[in-house]
PDB file of C-alpha atoms in Angstrom:
ATOM      1  CA  MET F  22     -49.128 -58.858-116.858  1.00  0.00           C
ATOM      2  CA  THR F  23     -48.865 -56.373-119.725  1.00  0.00           C
ATOM      3  CA  ASP F  24     -52.121 -55.165-121.251  1.00  0.00           C
ATOM      4  CA  ALA F  25     -52.220 -55.481-125.050  1.00  0.00           C
ATOM      5  CA  THR F  26     -52.740 -51.716-125.242  1.00  0.00           C
ATOM      6  CA  ASP F  27     -49.648 -50.877-123.150  1.00  0.00           C
ATOM      7  CA  ARG F  28     -46.791 -49.368-125.086  1.00  0.00           C
ATOM      8  CA  THR F  29     -43.294 -49.733-123.643  1.00  0.00           C
ATOM      9  CA  ALA F  30     -39.863 -48.585-124.734  1.00  0.00           C
ATOM     10  CA  VAL F  31     -37.201 -51.228-125.306  1.00  0.00           C
ATOM     11  CA  SER F  32     -33.664 -50.236-124.393  1.00  0.00           C
ATOM     12  CA  THR F  33     -30.315 -52.000-124.228  1.00  0.00           C
ATOM     13  CA  PRO F  34     -26.691 -50.945-123.792  1.00  0.00           C
ATOM     14  CA  ASP F  35     -25.826 -53.604-126.416  1.00  0.00           C
ATOM     15  CA  ALA F  36     -27.083 -51.318-129.205  1.00  0.00           C
ATOM     16  CA  PRO F  37     -26.243 -47.660-129.807  1.00  0.00           C
ATOM     17  CA  ALA F  38     -28.170 -45.119-127.771  1.00  0.00           C
ATOM     18  CA  PRO F  39     -30.563 -43.106-129.927  1.00  0.00           C
ATOM     19  CA  ALA F  40     -28.886 -39.996-131.295  1.00  0.00           C
ATOM     20  CA  HIS F  41     -32.206 -38.147-131.436  1.00  0.00           C
ATOM     21  CA  THR F  42     -35.603 -38.217-129.740  1.00  0.00           C
ATOM     22  CA  PHE F  43     -36.768 -41.799-130.253  1.00  0.00           C
ATOM     23  CA  SER F  44     -36.615 -45.210-128.543  1.00  0.00           C
ATOM     24  CA  GLN F  45     -34.360 -48.061-129.651  1.00  0.00           C
ATOM     25  CA  GLY F  46     -37.520 -50.093-129.894  1.00  0.00           C
ATOM     26  CA  VAL F  47     -41.184 -49.973-128.928  1.00  0.00           C
ATOM     27  CA  ARG F  48     -43.268 -52.923-127.827  1.00  0.00           C
ATOM     28  CA  LYS F  49     -47.058 -52.923-127.903  1.00  0.00           C
ATOM     29  CA  GLY F  50     -49.066 -56.053-127.413  1.00  0.00           C
ATOM     30  CA  GLY F  51     -47.454 -58.753-129.512  1.00  0.00           C
ATOM     31  CA  LEU F  52     -45.470 -56.382-131.723  1.00  0.00           C
ATOM     32  CA  LEU F  53     -41.936 -55.046-131.412  1.00  0.00           C
ATOM     33  CA  GLN F  54     -40.718 -52.274-133.706  1.00  0.00           C
ATOM     34  CA  VAL F  55     -36.940 -51.813-133.757  1.00  0.00           C
ATOM     35  CA  SER F  56     -35.861 -48.295-134.721  1.00  0.00           C
ATOM     36  CA  GLY F  57     -33.492 -47.878-137.623  1.00  0.00           C
ATOM     37  CA  GLN F  58     -30.003 -48.964-136.638  1.00  0.00           C
ATOM     38  CA  GLY F  59     -26.731 -48.014-138.265  1.00  0.00           C
ATOM     39  CA  PRO F  60     -23.109 -49.196-138.218  1.00  0.00           C
ATOM     40  CA  VAL F  61     -22.362 -47.775-134.772  1.00  0.00           C
ATOM     41  CA  ASP F  62     -20.328 -49.373-131.991  1.00  0.00           C
ATOM     42  CA  PRO F  63     -22.608 -49.233-128.915  1.00  0.00           C
ATOM     43  CA  ALA F  64     -19.621 -48.980-126.563  1.00  0.00           C
ATOM     44  CA  THR F  65     -18.031 -45.945-128.218  1.00  0.00           C
ATOM     45  CA  ASP F  66     -20.855 -44.441-130.344  1.00  0.00           C
ATOM     46  CA  GLU F  67     -18.323 -44.457-133.203  1.00  0.00           C
ATOM     47  CA  TYR F  68     -19.465 -45.070-136.786  1.00  0.00           C
ATOM     48  CA  LEU F  69     -17.540 -48.118-138.024  1.00  0.00           C
ATOM     49  CA  HIS F  70     -16.226 -49.411-141.346  1.00  0.00           C
ATOM     50  CA  PRO F  71     -16.256 -46.241-143.484  1.00  0.00           C
ATOM     51  CA  GLY F  72     -16.785 -47.083-147.141  1.00  0.00           C
ATOM     52  CA  ASP F  73     -17.413 -50.825-146.474  1.00  0.00           C
ATOM     53  CA  VAL F  74     -21.130 -51.557-146.859  1.00  0.00           C
ATOM     54  CA  ARG F  75     -20.657 -55.274-146.220  1.00  0.00           C
ATOM     55  CA  ALA F  76     -19.068 -54.694-142.785  1.00  0.00           C
ATOM     56  CA  GLN F  77     -21.545 -51.898-142.045  1.00  0.00           C
ATOM     57  CA  THR F  78     -24.439 -54.267-142.815  1.00  0.00           C
ATOM     58  CA  VAL F  79     -23.149 -56.877-140.351  1.00  0.00           C
ATOM     59  CA  ARG F  80     -22.632 -54.251-137.614  1.00  0.00           C
ATOM     60  CA  THR F  81     -26.060 -52.761-138.289  1.00  0.00           C
ATOM     61  CA  LEU F  82     -27.783 -56.165-138.138  1.00  0.00           C
ATOM     62  CA  SER F  83     -25.927 -56.917-134.885  1.00  0.00           C
ATOM     63  CA  ASN F  84     -27.433 -53.737-133.442  1.00  0.00           C
ATOM     64  CA  VAL F  85     -30.910 -54.748-134.665  1.00  0.00           C
ATOM     65  CA  GLU F  86     -30.390 -58.158-133.054  1.00  0.00           C
ATOM     66  CA  ALA F  87     -29.456 -56.571-129.707  1.00  0.00           C
ATOM     67  CA  VAL F  88     -32.694 -54.560-129.623  1.00  0.00           C
ATOM     68  CA  LEU F  89     -34.711 -57.626-130.682  1.00  0.00           C
ATOM     69  CA  ARG F  90     -33.134 -59.610-127.840  1.00  0.00           C
ATOM     70  CA  ALA F  91     -33.849 -56.821-125.338  1.00  0.00           C
ATOM     71  CA  GLY F  92     -37.492 -56.890-126.456  1.00  0.00           C
ATOM     72  CA  GLY F  93     -37.761 -60.670-126.090  1.00  0.00           C
ATOM     73  CA  ALA F  94     -37.452 -61.538-129.779  1.00  0.00           C
ATOM     74  CA  THR F  95     -35.130 -63.244-132.244  1.00  0.00           C
ATOM     75  CA  PHE F  96     -34.836 -63.116-136.025  1.00  0.00           C
ATOM     76  CA  ASP F  97     -37.359 -65.979-136.144  1.00  0.00           C
ATOM     77  CA  ASP F  98     -39.920 -63.468-134.784  1.00  0.00           C
ATOM     78  CA  VAL F  99     -39.134 -60.809-137.408  1.00  0.00           C
ATOM     79  CA  LEU F 100     -41.841 -60.266-139.992  1.00  0.00           C
ATOM     80  CA  VAL F 101     -40.061 -57.630-142.063  1.00  0.00           C
ATOM     81  CA  LEU F 102     -36.716 -55.862-142.230  1.00  0.00           C
ATOM     82  CA  ARG F 103     -36.434 -52.537-144.024  1.00  0.00           C
ATOM     83  CA  VAL F 104     -33.028 -51.733-145.482  1.00  0.00           C
ATOM     84  CA  TYR F 105     -32.037 -48.213-146.469  1.00  0.00           C
ATOM     85  CA  LEU F 106     -28.980 -47.809-148.722  1.00  0.00           C
ATOM     86  CA  THR F 107     -27.386 -44.618-149.988  1.00  0.00           C
ATOM     87  CA  THR F 108     -26.566 -46.058-153.417  1.00  0.00           C
ATOM     88  CA  ARG F 109     -27.738 -48.847-155.684  1.00  0.00           C
ATOM     89  CA  ASP F 110     -24.055 -49.735-156.242  1.00  0.00           C
ATOM     90  CA  ASP F 111     -23.925 -51.181-152.692  1.00  0.00           C
ATOM     91  CA  PHE F 112     -26.894 -53.507-153.125  1.00  0.00           C
ATOM     92  CA  ALA F 113     -24.994 -56.701-154.059  1.00  0.00           C
ATOM     93  CA  ALA F 114     -22.488 -56.455-151.173  1.00  0.00           C
ATOM     94  CA  MET F 115     -25.236 -55.558-148.670  1.00  0.00           C
ATOM     95  CA  ASN F 116     -27.436 -58.380-149.941  1.00  0.00           C
ATOM     96  CA  GLU F 117     -24.649 -60.948-149.566  1.00  0.00           C
ATOM     97  CA  ALA F 118     -23.785 -59.889-145.991  1.00  0.00           C
ATOM     98  CA  TYR F 119     -27.478 -59.606-145.104  1.00  0.00           C
ATOM     99  CA  GLY F 120     -28.231 -63.077-146.467  1.00  0.00           C
ATOM    100  CA  GLU F 121     -25.414 -64.725-144.531  1.00  0.00           C
ATOM    101  CA  PHE F 122     -26.322 -62.966-141.272  1.00  0.00           C
ATOM    102  CA  VAL F 123     -30.090 -63.438-141.366  1.00  0.00           C
ATOM    103  CA  THR F 124     -30.074 -66.986-142.736  1.00  0.00           C
ATOM    104  CA  ALA F 125     -27.761 -68.110-139.919  1.00  0.00           C
ATOM    105  CA  ARG F 126     -30.236 -66.735-137.356  1.00  0.00           C
ATOM    106  CA  CYS F 127     -33.524 -68.068-138.759  1.00  0.00           C
ATOM    107  CA  ALA F 128     -33.690 -71.565-137.310  1.00  0.00           C
ATOM    108  CA  SER F 129     -37.233 -71.959-138.639  1.00  0.00           C
ATOM    109  CA  GLY F 130     -35.949 -71.596-142.201  1.00  0.00           C
ATOM    110  CA  VAL F 131     -38.539 -68.877-142.869  1.00  0.00           C
ATOM    111  CA  LEU F 132     -36.733 -65.654-143.724  1.00  0.00           C
ATOM    112  CA  PRO F 133     -38.347 -62.293-142.896  1.00  0.00           C
ATOM    113  CA  ALA F 134     -39.890 -60.231-145.655  1.00  0.00           C
ATOM    114  CA  ARG F 135     -37.712 -57.303-146.741  1.00  0.00           C
ATOM    115  CA  THR F 136     -37.939 -53.923-148.388  1.00  0.00           C
ATOM    116  CA  THR F 137     -34.860 -52.118-149.726  1.00  0.00           C
ATOM    117  CA  VAL F 138     -34.927 -48.385-150.381  1.00  0.00           C
ATOM    118  CA  PHE F 139     -32.238 -46.123-151.846  1.00  0.00           C
ATOM    119  CA  THR F 140     -32.133 -42.793-150.031  1.00  0.00           C
ATOM    120  CA  GLY F 141     -30.027 -40.260-148.168  1.00  0.00           C
ATOM    121  CA  LEU F 142     -29.173 -41.132-144.551  1.00  0.00           C
ATOM    122  CA  PRO F 143     -28.652 -38.859-141.526  1.00  0.00           C
ATOM    123  CA  ARG F 144     -24.868 -39.238-141.411  1.00  0.00           C
ATOM    124  CA  GLU F 145     -22.511 -39.098-144.382  1.00  0.00           C
ATOM    125  CA  GLU F 146     -20.523 -42.124-143.138  1.00  0.00           C
ATOM    126  CA  MET F 147     -23.677 -44.281-143.013  1.00  0.00           C
ATOM    127  CA  LEU F 148     -24.046 -46.472-146.068  1.00  0.00           C
ATOM    128  CA  VAL F 149     -26.867 -48.564-144.573  1.00  0.00           C
ATOM    129  CA  GLU F 150     -29.644 -48.344-141.995  1.00  0.00           C
ATOM    130  CA  ILE F 151     -31.997 -51.206-141.051  1.00  0.00           C
ATOM    131  CA  ASP F 152     -35.149 -51.437-138.951  1.00  0.00           C
ATOM    132  CA  ALA F 153     -37.295 -54.436-138.022  1.00  0.00           C
ATOM    133  CA  LEU F 154     -40.839 -55.383-137.074  1.00  0.00           C
ATOM    134  CA  ALA F 155     -41.278 -58.537-134.993  1.00  0.00           C
ATOM    135  CA  ALA F 156     -44.338 -60.437-133.744  1.00  0.00           C
ATOM    136  CA  LEU F 157     -43.953 -61.867-130.247  1.00  0.00           C
ATOM    137  CA  GLY F 158     -45.529 -64.822-128.481  1.00  0.00           C
TER     138      GLY F 158
END
């Protein structure tokens, strides 16, 4: 049995390996924090869909979902998703793709809270990055 104070890394080959010194996710007690994910193919580590924020959003959310699954969670367990965009001009397309993806995965009908921030991202080809916080059990 896991003690509520134990902190464990969550890892899966179904999401991109971290490019830097961090875990794909961290679980402590009933919480799971998914590190920021981008539009990367986990099999090739290639950044996908240059210039297409809608497709990048779907790929990024698929990577978030893989880490959630590896940590024993689903989108119904997610309390908040944080979305980072490089430009306000991409908000509408991201929001549409995000809404379709997340709504289809929230069987409870309760959507996670969300914050959207406009900022620079680590790679020029990244238009979007998303992280998640989930409550388990």
